[in-house]
Amino acid sequence: MMDTYTHPKLGELYPEDVDWQTDEVSVQYSPSPIEVCLAGGTDDGPSQAALSGYEWVESNWQEVCSLIQDQAFEFYEPYAAAVDGVPSFDTPSQLWGTEVLLSIRVFAEDDFTVTLRFNWQEDDDPHEITFYVEDGRCETHSADG
């Protein structure tokens, strides 16, 4: 088993079970470092599907945001109704600019997760919201924390 795998853009990734990841990497689509996991690899490195999927995610970040924005709005609406002081947004696309990207986990071009927090979440709210893109569609999310 390799101790590390060097990705041309992400740098050094370490093995975690069958995944390859980095805990803190600067990427062009986030102002702060994030965690990236390329899932489903082998002892020799990430799978080709995960590598291709990451390239697609990186090259199509605006489309990724479009894929998950309806689920993000589903998280936002009850939150805004329950918490005073949350900004008012009328459409899902208005949420962009309030997100903090924490991590992505990529299985393939049409199968990945994106984990965010939003700057309007209360300071003592530990939840990280993960959006699940499967078969190229995002129909679910979960709030972990």
mmCIF file of N, CA and C in Angstrom:
data_model
loop_
_atom_site.group_PDB
_atom_site.id
_atom_site.type_symbol
_atom_site.label_atom_id
_atom_site.label_comp_id
_atom_site.label_asym_id
_atom_site.label_seq_id
_atom_site.Cartn_x
_atom_site.Cartn_y
_atom_site.Cartn_z
ATOM 1 N N MET A 1 0.842 -1.187 0.000
ATOM 2 C CA MET A 1 0.000 0.000 0.000
ATOM 3 C C MET A 1 0.883 1.245 0.000
ATOM 4 N N MET A 2 0.490 2.191 -0.804
ATOM 5 C CA MET A 2 1.209 3.469 -0.847
ATOM 6 C C MET A 2 0.878 4.273 0.408
ATOM 7 N N ASP A 3 1.869 5.002 0.901
ATOM 8 C CA ASP A 3 1.642 5.864 2.065
ATOM 9 C C ASP A 3 0.891 7.127 1.679
ATOM 10 N N THR A 4 1.168 7.627 0.475
ATOM 11 C CA THR A 4 0.483 8.825 -0.017
ATOM 12 C C THR A 4 0.298 8.703 -1.525
ATOM 13 N N TYR A 5 -0.604 9.522 -2.020
ATOM 14 C CA TYR A 5 -0.830 9.650 -3.457
ATOM 15 C C TYR A 5 -0.734 11.142 -3.757
ATOM 16 N N THR A 6 0.000 11.515 -4.779
ATOM 17 C CA THR A 6 0.135 12.921 -5.130
ATOM 18 C C THR A 6 -0.767 13.243 -6.310
ATOM 19 N N HIS A 7 -1.752 14.084 -6.053
ATOM 20 C CA HIS A 7 -2.690 14.546 -7.074
ATOM 21 C C HIS A 7 -2.115 15.830 -7.671
ATOM 22 N N PRO A 8 -2.246 16.023 -8.994
ATOM 23 C CA PRO A 8 -1.633 17.204 -9.616
ATOM 24 C C PRO A 8 -2.161 18.551 -9.097
ATOM 25 N N LYS A 9 -3.383 18.600 -8.618
ATOM 26 C CA LYS A 9 -3.938 19.868 -8.126
ATOM 27 C C LYS A 9 -4.132 19.876 -6.613
ATOM 28 N N LEU A 10 -4.453 18.733 -6.045
ATOM 29 C CA LEU A 10 -4.742 18.660 -4.621
ATOM 30 C C LEU A 10 -3.502 18.414 -3.777
ATOM 31 N N GLY A 11 -2.429 17.974 -4.416
ATOM 32 C CA GLY A 11 -1.217 17.667 -3.673
ATOM 33 C C GLY A 11 -1.292 16.282 -3.060
ATOM 34 N N GLU A 12 -0.722 16.162 -1.885
ATOM 35 C CA GLU A 12 -0.595 14.859 -1.245
ATOM 36 C C GLU A 12 -1.880 14.442 -0.538
ATOM 37 N N LEU A 13 -2.346 13.232 -0.861
ATOM 38 C CA LEU A 13 -3.513 12.632 -0.212
ATOM 39 C C LEU A 13 -3.045 11.402 0.552
ATOM 40 N N TYR A 14 -3.708 11.114 1.656
ATOM 41 C CA TYR A 14 -3.348 9.937 2.434
ATOM 42 C C TYR A 14 -4.504 8.934 2.393
ATOM 43 N N PRO A 15 -4.187 7.633 2.564
ATOM 44 C CA PRO A 15 -5.246 6.621 2.505
ATOM 45 C C PRO A 15 -6.059 6.597 3.790
ATOM 46 N N GLU A 16 -7.344 6.393 3.637
ATOM 47 C CA GLU A 16 -8.269 6.227 4.758
ATOM 48 C C GLU A 16 -9.238 5.128 4.341
ATOM 49 N N ASP A 17 -8.996 3.910 4.783
ATOM 50 C CA ASP A 17 -9.708 2.719 4.312
ATOM 51 C C ASP A 17 -9.490 2.606 2.799
ATOM 52 N N VAL A 18 -10.572 2.698 2.007
ATOM 53 C CA VAL A 18 -10.425 2.626 0.541
ATOM 54 C C VAL A 18 -10.491 4.012 -0.093
ATOM 55 N N ASP A 19 -10.503 5.047 0.733
ATOM 56 C CA ASP A 19 -10.565 6.421 0.236
ATOM 57 C C ASP A 19 -9.181 7.062 0.307
ATOM 58 N N TRP A 20 -9.033 8.152 -0.434
ATOM 59 C CA TRP A 20 -7.820 8.964 -0.396
ATOM 60 C C TRP A 20 -8.243 10.390 -0.099
ATOM 61 N N GLN A 21 -7.618 11.012 0.888
ATOM 62 C CA GLN A 21 -8.085 12.342 1.264
ATOM 63 C C GLN A 21 -6.974 13.264 1.712
ATOM 64 N N THR A 22 -7.355 14.525 1.769
ATOM 65 C CA THR A 22 -6.520 15.567 2.346
ATOM 66 C C THR A 22 -7.422 16.381 3.260
ATOM 67 N N ASP A 23 -6.905 16.759 4.403
ATOM 68 C CA ASP A 23 -7.725 17.444 5.404
ATOM 69 C C ASP A 23 -7.824 18.942 5.191
ATOM 70 N N GLU A 24 -6.874 19.504 4.479
ATOM 71 C CA GLU A 24 -6.881 20.953 4.298
ATOM 72 C C GLU A 24 -6.126 21.298 3.017
ATOM 73 N N VAL A 25 -6.892 21.690 2.003
ATOM 74 C CA VAL A 25 -6.281 22.022 0.721
ATOM 75 C C VAL A 25 -6.955 23.267 0.157
ATOM 76 N N SER A 26 -6.177 24.115 -0.473
ATOM 77 C CA SER A 26 -6.721 25.296 -1.136
ATOM 78 C C SER A 26 -7.187 24.897 -2.531
ATOM 79 N N VAL A 27 -8.414 25.292 -2.848
ATOM 80 C CA VAL A 27 -8.998 25.010 -4.158
ATOM 81 C C VAL A 27 -9.545 26.313 -4.735
ATOM 82 N N GLN A 28 -9.648 26.385 -6.041
ATOM 83 C CA GLN A 28 -10.042 27.624 -6.711
ATOM 84 C C GLN A 28 -11.481 28.043 -6.412
ATOM 85 N N TYR A 29 -12.325 27.139 -5.984
ATOM 86 C CA TYR A 29 -13.739 27.449 -5.781
ATOM 87 C C TYR A 29 -14.100 27.712 -4.317
ATOM 88 N N SER A 30 -13.094 27.856 -3.456
ATOM 89 C CA SER A 30 -13.355 28.176 -2.050
ATOM 90 C C SER A 30 -12.303 29.160 -1.538
ATOM 91 N N PRO A 31 -12.727 30.201 -0.823
ATOM 92 C CA PRO A 31 -11.753 31.160 -0.296
ATOM 93 C C PRO A 31 -10.934 30.608 0.876
ATOM 94 N N SER A 32 -11.419 29.547 1.507
ATOM 95 C CA SER A 32 -10.666 28.946 2.606
ATOM 96 C C SER A 32 -10.411 27.469 2.305
ATOM 97 N N PRO A 33 -9.377 26.905 2.896
ATOM 98 C CA PRO A 33 -9.057 25.491 2.643
ATOM 99 C C PRO A 33 -10.203 24.563 3.046
ATOM 100 N N ILE A 34 -10.297 23.453 2.327
ATOM 101 C CA ILE A 34 -11.357 22.474 2.569
ATOM 102 C C ILE A 34 -10.753 21.076 2.669
ATOM 103 N N GLU A 35 -11.590 20.131 3.060
ATOM 104 C CA GLU A 35 -11.236 18.713 3.060
ATOM 105 C C GLU A 35 -11.748 18.120 1.751
ATOM 106 N N VAL A 36 -10.924 17.301 1.109
ATOM 107 C CA VAL A 36 -11.329 16.620 -0.113
ATOM 108 C C VAL A 36 -11.063 15.136 0.060
ATOM 109 N N CYS A 37 -12.060 14.329 -0.293
ATOM 110 C CA CYS A 37 -11.949 12.879 -0.239
ATOM 111 C C CYS A 37 -12.280 12.323 -1.615
ATOM 112 N N LEU A 38 -11.382 11.520 -2.145
ATOM 113 C CA LEU A 38 -11.632 10.791 -3.392
ATOM 114 C C LEU A 38 -11.931 9.367 -2.969
ATOM 115 N N ALA A 39 -13.185 8.980 -3.094
ATOM 116 C CA ALA A 39 -13.692 7.741 -2.515
ATOM 117 C C ALA A 39 -13.525 6.545 -3.447
ATOM 118 N N GLY A 40 -13.426 5.395 -2.812
ATOM 119 C CA GLY A 40 -13.463 4.149 -3.548
ATOM 120 C C GLY A 40 -12.211 3.815 -4.322
ATOM 121 N N GLY A 41 -11.054 4.056 -3.758
ATOM 122 C CA GLY A 41 -9.805 3.761 -4.455
ATOM 123 C C GLY A 41 -9.272 2.377 -4.146
ATOM 124 N N THR A 42 -7.997 2.198 -4.418
ATOM 125 C CA THR A 42 -7.294 0.957 -4.132
ATOM 126 C C THR A 42 -6.055 1.303 -3.312
ATOM 127 N N ASP A 43 -5.254 0.312 -3.032
ATOM 128 C CA ASP A 43 -4.001 0.556 -2.309
ATOM 129 C C ASP A 43 -3.050 1.451 -3.093
ATOM 130 N N ASP A 44 -3.253 1.524 -4.408
ATOM 131 C CA ASP A 44 -2.356 2.295 -5.266
ATOM 132 C C ASP A 44 -2.788 3.740 -5.478
ATOM 133 N N GLY A 45 -4.017 4.097 -5.090
ATOM 134 C CA GLY A 45 -4.479 5.463 -5.267
ATOM 135 C C GLY A 45 -5.971 5.537 -5.503
ATOM 136 N N PRO A 46 -6.472 6.736 -5.757
ATOM 137 C CA PRO A 46 -7.903 6.928 -6.002
ATOM 138 C C PRO A 46 -8.366 6.197 -7.263
ATOM 139 N N SER A 47 -9.655 5.891 -7.305
ATOM 140 C CA SER A 47 -10.218 5.262 -8.496
ATOM 141 C C SER A 47 -10.254 6.265 -9.649
ATOM 142 N N GLN A 48 -10.264 5.757 -10.847
ATOM 143 C CA GLN A 48 -10.364 6.631 -12.025
ATOM 144 C C GLN A 48 -11.681 7.399 -12.002
ATOM 145 N N ALA A 49 -12.745 6.753 -11.541
ATOM 146 C CA ALA A 49 -14.051 7.425 -11.458
ATOM 147 C C ALA A 49 -13.988 8.619 -10.509
ATOM 148 N N ALA A 50 -13.325 8.452 -9.357
ATOM 149 C CA ALA A 50 -13.203 9.557 -8.398
ATOM 150 C C ALA A 50 -12.315 10.666 -8.948
ATOM 151 N N LEU A 51 -11.224 10.303 -9.607
ATOM 152 C CA LEU A 51 -10.348 11.312 -10.201
ATOM 153 C C LEU A 51 -11.074 12.116 -11.278
ATOM 154 N N SER A 52 -11.785 11.430 -12.157
ATOM 155 C CA SER A 52 -12.557 12.120 -13.203
ATOM 156 C C SER A 52 -13.672 12.943 -12.590
ATOM 157 N N GLY A 53 -14.307 12.390 -11.569
ATOM 158 C CA GLY A 53 -15.377 13.111 -10.888
ATOM 159 C C GLY A 53 -14.885 14.383 -10.246
ATOM 160 N N TYR A 54 -13.715 14.328 -9.606
ATOM 161 C CA TYR A 54 -13.170 15.538 -9.005
ATOM 162 C C TYR A 54 -12.889 16.596 -10.070
ATOM 163 N N GLU A 55 -12.321 16.185 -11.184
ATOM 164 C CA GLU A 55 -12.051 17.132 -12.274
ATOM 165 C C GLU A 55 -13.347 17.792 -12.738
ATOM 166 N N TRP A 56 -14.420 16.995 -12.837
ATOM 167 C CA TRP A 56 -15.713 17.552 -13.261
ATOM 168 C C TRP A 56 -16.228 18.550 -12.213
ATOM 169 N N VAL A 57 -16.184 18.174 -10.947
ATOM 170 C CA VAL A 57 -16.660 19.065 -9.878
ATOM 171 C C VAL A 57 -15.883 20.375 -9.907
ATOM 172 N N GLU A 58 -14.572 20.286 -9.993
ATOM 173 C CA GLU A 58 -13.741 21.487 -10.001
ATOM 174 C C GLU A 58 -14.046 22.377 -11.210
ATOM 175 N N SER A 59 -14.194 21.781 -12.366
ATOM 176 C CA SER A 59 -14.432 22.542 -13.602
ATOM 177 C C SER A 59 -15.854 23.072 -13.717
ATOM 178 N N ASN A 60 -16.773 22.507 -12.952
ATOM 179 C CA ASN A 60 -18.189 22.856 -13.078
ATOM 180 C C ASN A 60 -18.784 23.289 -11.738
ATOM 181 N N TRP A 61 -18.023 24.034 -10.958
ATOM 182 C CA TRP A 61 -18.466 24.382 -9.612
ATOM 183 C C TRP A 61 -19.805 25.132 -9.626
ATOM 184 N N GLN A 62 -20.021 26.016 -10.567
ATOM 185 C CA GLN A 62 -21.304 26.739 -10.625
ATOM 186 C C GLN A 62 -22.458 25.767 -10.858
ATOM 187 N N GLU A 63 -22.247 24.759 -11.679
ATOM 188 C CA GLU A 63 -23.282 23.743 -11.900
ATOM 189 C C GLU A 63 -23.506 22.916 -10.638
ATOM 190 N N VAL A 64 -22.427 22.613 -9.905
ATOM 191 C CA VAL A 64 -22.561 21.902 -8.635
ATOM 192 C C VAL A 64 -23.463 22.709 -7.703
ATOM 193 N N CYS A 65 -23.223 24.014 -7.608
ATOM 194 C CA CYS A 65 -24.054 24.880 -6.762
ATOM 195 C C CYS A 65 -25.510 24.844 -7.211
ATOM 196 N N SER A 66 -25.733 24.866 -8.507
ATOM 197 C CA SER A 66 -27.102 24.792 -9.033
ATOM 198 C C SER A 66 -27.763 23.471 -8.678
ATOM 199 N N LEU A 67 -26.991 22.397 -8.704
ATOM 200 C CA LEU A 67 -27.534 21.077 -8.370
ATOM 201 C C LEU A 67 -28.012 21.004 -6.926
ATOM 202 N N ILE A 68 -27.313 21.661 -6.012
ATOM 203 C CA ILE A 68 -27.641 21.514 -4.589
ATOM 204 C C ILE A 68 -28.489 22.651 -4.029
ATOM 205 N N GLN A 69 -28.729 23.711 -4.799
ATOM 206 C CA GLN A 69 -29.371 24.895 -4.217
ATOM 207 C C GLN A 69 -30.803 24.666 -3.742
ATOM 208 N N ASP A 70 -31.566 23.818 -4.389
ATOM 209 C CA ASP A 70 -32.927 23.570 -3.909
ATOM 210 C C ASP A 70 -32.923 22.880 -2.549
ATOM 211 N N GLN A 71 -32.004 21.931 -2.364
ATOM 212 C CA GLN A 71 -31.880 21.278 -1.064
ATOM 213 C C GLN A 71 -31.361 22.252 -0.014
ATOM 214 N N ALA A 72 -30.461 23.155 -0.403
ATOM 215 C CA ALA A 72 -29.978 24.167 0.533
ATOM 216 C C ALA A 72 -31.131 25.060 0.988
ATOM 217 N N PHE A 73 -32.017 25.383 0.060
ATOM 218 C CA PHE A 73 -33.173 26.212 0.397
ATOM 219 C C PHE A 73 -34.136 25.450 1.312
ATOM 220 N N GLU A 74 -34.240 24.142 1.119
ATOM 221 C CA GLU A 74 -35.075 23.322 2.014
ATOM 222 C C GLU A 74 -34.522 23.332 3.435
ATOM 223 N N PHE A 75 -33.199 23.411 3.583
ATOM 224 C CA PHE A 75 -32.610 23.556 4.908
ATOM 225 C C PHE A 75 -32.875 24.956 5.459
ATOM 226 N N TYR A 76 -32.733 25.952 4.598
ATOM 227 C CA TYR A 76 -32.853 27.354 5.006
ATOM 228 C C TYR A 76 -34.266 27.725 5.494
ATOM 229 N N GLU A 77 -35.298 27.337 4.765
ATOM 230 C CA GLU A 77 -36.657 27.824 5.072
ATOM 231 C C GLU A 77 -37.097 27.553 6.508
ATOM 232 N N PRO A 78 -37.045 26.333 7.015
ATOM 233 C CA PRO A 78 -37.450 26.147 8.414
ATOM 234 C C PRO A 78 -36.489 26.796 9.406
ATOM 235 N N TYR A 79 -35.216 26.877 9.037
ATOM 236 C CA TYR A 79 -34.231 27.527 9.892
ATOM 237 C C TYR A 79 -34.591 29.002 10.055
ATOM 238 N N ALA A 80 -34.872 29.660 8.945
ATOM 239 C CA ALA A 80 -35.220 31.082 8.983
ATOM 240 C C ALA A 80 -36.505 31.316 9.764
ATOM 241 N N ALA A 81 -37.453 30.384 9.654
ATOM 242 C CA ALA A 81 -38.717 30.530 10.377
ATOM 243 C C ALA A 81 -38.531 30.360 11.885
ATOM 244 N N ALA A 82 -37.509 29.583 12.300
ATOM 245 C CA ALA A 82 -37.324 29.278 13.713
ATOM 246 C C ALA A 82 -36.314 30.180 14.416
ATOM 247 N N VAL A 83 -35.453 30.853 13.664
ATOM 248 C CA VAL A 83 -34.362 31.610 14.277
ATOM 249 C C VAL A 83 -34.470 33.086 13.893
ATOM 250 N N ASP A 84 -34.540 33.934 14.895
ATOM 251 C CA ASP A 84 -34.594 35.374 14.649
ATOM 252 C C ASP A 84 -33.284 35.866 14.053
ATOM 253 N N GLY A 85 -33.376 36.858 13.179
ATOM 254 C CA GLY A 85 -32.194 37.506 12.643
ATOM 255 C C GLY A 85 -31.594 36.854 11.413
ATOM 256 N N VAL A 86 -32.187 35.769 10.937
ATOM 257 C CA VAL A 86 -31.677 35.126 9.724
ATOM 258 C C VAL A 86 -32.104 35.980 8.535
ATOM 259 N N PRO A 87 -31.192 36.269 7.616
ATOM 260 C CA PRO A 87 -31.563 37.081 6.456
ATOM 261 C C PRO A 87 -32.696 36.433 5.659
ATOM 262 N N SER A 88 -33.415 37.255 4.959
ATOM 263 C CA SER A 88 -34.549 36.775 4.164
ATOM 264 C C SER A 88 -34.116 36.543 2.720
ATOM 265 N N PHE A 89 -34.328 35.332 2.241
ATOM 266 C CA PHE A 89 -34.056 34.969 0.849
ATOM 267 C C PHE A 89 -35.345 34.453 0.233
ATOM 268 N N ASP A 90 -35.636 34.893 -0.967
ATOM 269 C CA ASP A 90 -36.866 34.483 -1.637
ATOM 270 C C ASP A 90 -36.672 33.318 -2.597
ATOM 271 N N THR A 91 -35.449 33.141 -3.076
ATOM 272 C CA THR A 91 -35.183 32.072 -4.045
ATOM 273 C C THR A 91 -33.919 31.311 -3.633
ATOM 274 N N PRO A 92 -33.807 30.052 -4.053
ATOM 275 C CA PRO A 92 -32.623 29.269 -3.704
ATOM 276 C C PRO A 92 -31.314 29.904 -4.155
ATOM 277 N N SER A 93 -31.287 30.525 -5.302
ATOM 278 C CA SER A 93 -30.024 31.079 -5.806
ATOM 279 C C SER A 93 -29.520 32.244 -4.951
ATOM 280 N N GLN A 94 -30.388 32.873 -4.187
ATOM 281 C CA GLN A 94 -29.974 33.986 -3.333
ATOM 282 C C GLN A 94 -29.110 33.540 -2.151
ATOM 283 N N LEU A 95 -29.104 32.242 -1.853
ATOM 284 C CA LEU A 95 -28.280 31.735 -0.753
ATOM 285 C C LEU A 95 -26.789 31.811 -1.048
ATOM 286 N N TRP A 96 -26.429 31.794 -2.354
ATOM 287 C CA TRP A 96 -24.999 31.759 -2.698
ATOM 288 C C TRP A 96 -24.326 33.060 -2.299
ATOM 289 N N GLY A 97 -23.192 32.902 -1.677
ATOM 290 C CA GLY A 97 -22.470 34.013 -1.088
ATOM 291 C C GLY A 97 -22.563 33.960 0.430
ATOM 292 N N THR A 98 -23.471 33.123 0.952
ATOM 293 C CA THR A 98 -23.595 32.966 2.402
ATOM 294 C C THR A 98 -23.042 31.622 2.874
ATOM 295 N N GLU A 99 -22.539 30.825 1.948
ATOM 296 C CA GLU A 99 -22.061 29.483 2.288
ATOM 297 C C GLU A 99 -20.577 29.485 2.638
ATOM 298 N N VAL A 100 -20.211 28.500 3.445
ATOM 299 C CA VAL A 100 -18.819 28.222 3.751
ATOM 300 C C VAL A 100 -18.601 26.760 3.381
ATOM 301 N N LEU A 101 -17.823 26.516 2.350
ATOM 302 C CA LEU A 101 -17.551 25.154 1.910
ATOM 303 C C LEU A 101 -16.597 24.498 2.898
ATOM 304 N N LEU A 102 -16.975 23.315 3.379
ATOM 305 C CA LEU A 102 -16.139 22.584 4.329
ATOM 306 C C LEU A 102 -15.438 21.400 3.674
ATOM 307 N N SER A 103 -16.194 20.647 2.859
ATOM 308 C CA SER A 103 -15.584 19.461 2.260
ATOM 309 C C SER A 103 -16.391 18.969 1.072
ATOM 310 N N ILE A 104 -15.705 18.166 0.264
ATOM 311 C CA ILE A 104 -16.375 17.418 -0.796
ATOM 312 C C ILE A 104 -15.847 15.991 -0.740
ATOM 313 N N ARG A 105 -16.699 15.066 -1.099
ATOM 314 C CA ARG A 105 -16.334 13.650 -1.211
ATOM 315 C C ARG A 105 -16.827 13.188 -2.566
ATOM 316 N N VAL A 106 -15.927 12.688 -3.395
ATOM 317 C CA VAL A 106 -16.262 12.369 -4.778
ATOM 318 C C VAL A 106 -16.096 10.875 -5.034
ATOM 319 N N PHE A 107 -17.169 10.260 -5.519
ATOM 320 C CA PHE A 107 -17.140 8.878 -5.993
ATOM 321 C C PHE A 107 -16.982 8.857 -7.512
ATOM 322 N N ALA A 108 -17.728 9.753 -8.175
ATOM 323 C CA ALA A 108 -17.743 9.828 -9.637
ATOM 324 C C ALA A 108 -18.327 11.180 -10.031
ATOM 325 N N GLU A 109 -18.323 11.450 -11.319
ATOM 326 C CA GLU A 109 -18.821 12.727 -11.843
ATOM 327 C C GLU A 109 -20.258 13.005 -11.435
ATOM 328 N N ASP A 110 -21.076 11.975 -11.332
ATOM 329 C CA ASP A 110 -22.484 12.164 -10.990
ATOM 330 C C ASP A 110 -22.825 11.644 -9.600
ATOM 331 N N ASP A 111 -21.789 11.405 -8.770
ATOM 332 C CA ASP A 111 -21.989 10.838 -7.440
ATOM 333 C C ASP A 111 -20.967 11.452 -6.477
ATOM 334 N N PHE A 112 -21.421 12.441 -5.686
ATOM 335 C CA PHE A 112 -20.524 13.134 -4.765
ATOM 336 C C PHE A 112 -21.341 13.818 -3.678
ATOM 337 N N THR A 113 -20.645 14.250 -2.635
ATOM 338 C CA THR A 113 -21.299 15.023 -1.575
ATOM 339 C C THR A 113 -20.567 16.351 -1.405
ATOM 340 N N VAL A 114 -21.317 17.344 -0.967
ATOM 341 C CA VAL A 114 -20.786 18.674 -0.674
ATOM 342 C C VAL A 114 -21.262 19.029 0.728
ATOM 343 N N THR A 115 -20.330 19.392 1.603
ATOM 344 C CA THR A 115 -20.689 19.753 2.972
ATOM 345 C C THR A 115 -20.406 21.238 3.191
ATOM 346 N N LEU A 116 -21.433 21.940 3.693
ATOM 347 C CA LEU A 116 -21.383 23.387 3.891
ATOM 348 C C LEU A 116 -21.842 23.767 5.291
ATOM 349 N N ARG A 117 -21.523 24.966 5.671
ATOM 350 C CA ARG A 117 -22.186 25.721 6.728
ATOM 351 C C ARG A 117 -22.590 27.031 6.080
ATOM 352 N N PHE A 118 -23.472 27.740 6.703
ATOM 353 C CA PHE A 118 -23.888 29.041 6.181
ATOM 354 C C PHE A 118 -23.571 30.101 7.228
ATOM 355 N N ASN A 119 -23.158 31.286 6.772
ATOM 356 C CA ASN A 119 -22.750 32.311 7.731
ATOM 357 C C ASN A 119 -23.924 32.873 8.524
ATOM 358 N N TRP A 120 -25.166 32.553 8.136
ATOM 359 C CA TRP A 120 -26.323 32.995 8.901
ATOM 360 C C TRP A 120 -26.735 31.974 9.971
ATOM 361 N N GLN A 121 -26.064 30.827 10.043
ATOM 362 C CA GLN A 121 -26.345 29.883 11.120
ATOM 363 C C GLN A 121 -25.869 30.489 12.437
ATOM 364 N N GLU A 122 -26.585 30.224 13.510
ATOM 365 C CA GLU A 122 -26.202 30.745 14.813
ATOM 366 C C GLU A 122 -24.806 30.253 15.187
ATOM 367 N N ASP A 123 -24.069 31.070 15.920
ATOM 368 C CA ASP A 123 -22.700 30.729 16.311
ATOM 369 C C ASP A 123 -22.625 29.411 17.073
ATOM 370 N N ASP A 124 -23.633 29.127 17.890
ATOM 371 C CA ASP A 124 -23.597 27.890 18.673
ATOM 372 C C ASP A 124 -24.257 26.711 17.961
ATOM 373 N N ASP A 125 -24.593 26.884 16.694
ATOM 374 C CA ASP A 125 -25.170 25.805 15.903
ATOM 375 C C ASP A 125 -24.028 24.999 15.267
ATOM 376 N N PRO A 126 -23.808 23.759 15.710
ATOM 377 C CA PRO A 126 -22.672 22.979 15.216
ATOM 378 C C PRO A 126 -22.943 22.251 13.894
ATOM 379 N N HIS A 127 -24.126 22.397 13.356
ATOM 380 C CA HIS A 127 -24.500 21.583 12.199
ATOM 381 C C HIS A 127 -23.728 21.938 10.929
ATOM 382 N N GLU A 128 -23.305 20.884 10.278
ATOM 383 C CA GLU A 128 -22.748 20.950 8.935
ATOM 384 C C GLU A 128 -23.766 20.271 8.039
ATOM 385 N N ILE A 129 -24.067 20.870 6.906
ATOM 386 C CA ILE A 129 -25.109 20.359 6.038
ATOM 387 C C ILE A 129 -24.456 19.681 4.839
ATOM 388 N N THR A 130 -24.767 18.404 4.667
ATOM 389 C CA THR A 130 -24.205 17.627 3.572
ATOM 390 C C THR A 130 -25.277 17.404 2.517
ATOM 391 N N PHE A 131 -24.922 17.721 1.292
ATOM 392 C CA PHE A 131 -25.815 17.568 0.150
ATOM 393 C C PHE A 131 -25.326 16.389 -0.677
ATOM 394 N N TYR A 132 -26.249 15.472 -0.995
ATOM 395 C CA TYR A 132 -25.911 14.222 -1.667
ATOM 396 C C TYR A 132 -26.340 14.282 -3.127
ATOM 397 N N VAL A 133 -25.368 14.249 -4.022
ATOM 398 C CA VAL A 133 -25.650 14.209 -5.458
ATOM 399 C C VAL A 133 -25.455 12.770 -5.898
ATOM 400 N N GLU A 134 -26.548 12.164 -6.365
ATOM 401 C CA GLU A 134 -26.517 10.786 -6.848
ATOM 402 C C GLU A 134 -27.203 10.748 -8.199
ATOM 403 N N ASP A 135 -26.588 10.053 -9.128
ATOM 404 C CA ASP A 135 -27.095 9.998 -10.504
ATOM 405 C C ASP A 135 -27.289 11.400 -11.075
ATOM 406 N N GLY A 136 -26.421 12.323 -10.673
ATOM 407 C CA GLY A 136 -26.450 13.674 -11.207
ATOM 408 C C GLY A 136 -27.529 14.574 -10.642
ATOM 409 N N ARG A 137 -28.235 14.115 -9.591
ATOM 410 C CA ARG A 137 -29.309 14.922 -8.982
ATOM 411 C C ARG A 137 -29.116 14.975 -7.480
ATOM 412 N N CYS A 138 -29.509 16.096 -6.907
ATOM 413 C CA CYS A 138 -29.460 16.263 -5.452
ATOM 414 C C CYS A 138 -30.889 16.312 -4.948
ATOM 415 N N GLU A 139 -31.287 15.237 -4.264
ATOM 416 C CA GLU A 139 -32.657 15.179 -3.752
ATOM 417 C C GLU A 139 -32.703 15.041 -2.247
ATOM 418 N N THR A 140 -31.523 14.970 -1.596
ATOM 419 C CA THR A 140 -31.491 14.846 -0.141
ATOM 420 C C THR A 140 -30.331 15.641 0.454
ATOM 421 N N HIS A 141 -30.482 15.957 1.720
ATOM 422 C CA HIS A 141 -29.413 16.568 2.499
ATOM 423 C C HIS A 141 -29.550 16.098 3.942
ATOM 424 N N SER A 142 -28.491 16.246 4.711
ATOM 425 C CA SER A 142 -28.555 15.931 6.126
ATOM 426 C C SER A 142 -27.807 17.006 6.904
ATOM 427 N N ALA A 143 -28.256 17.231 8.128
ATOM 428 C CA ALA A 143 -27.603 18.186 9.006
ATOM 429 C C ALA A 143 -26.902 17.404 10.109
ATOM 430 N N ASP A 144 -25.596 17.390 10.052
ATOM 431 C CA ASP A 144 -24.776 16.675 11.029
ATOM 432 C C ASP A 144 -24.220 17.680 12.018
ATOM 433 N N GLY A 145 -23.795 17.214 13.150
ATOM 434 C CA GLY A 145 -23.156 18.149 14.064
ATOM 435 C C GLY A 145 -23.369 17.797 15.420
#
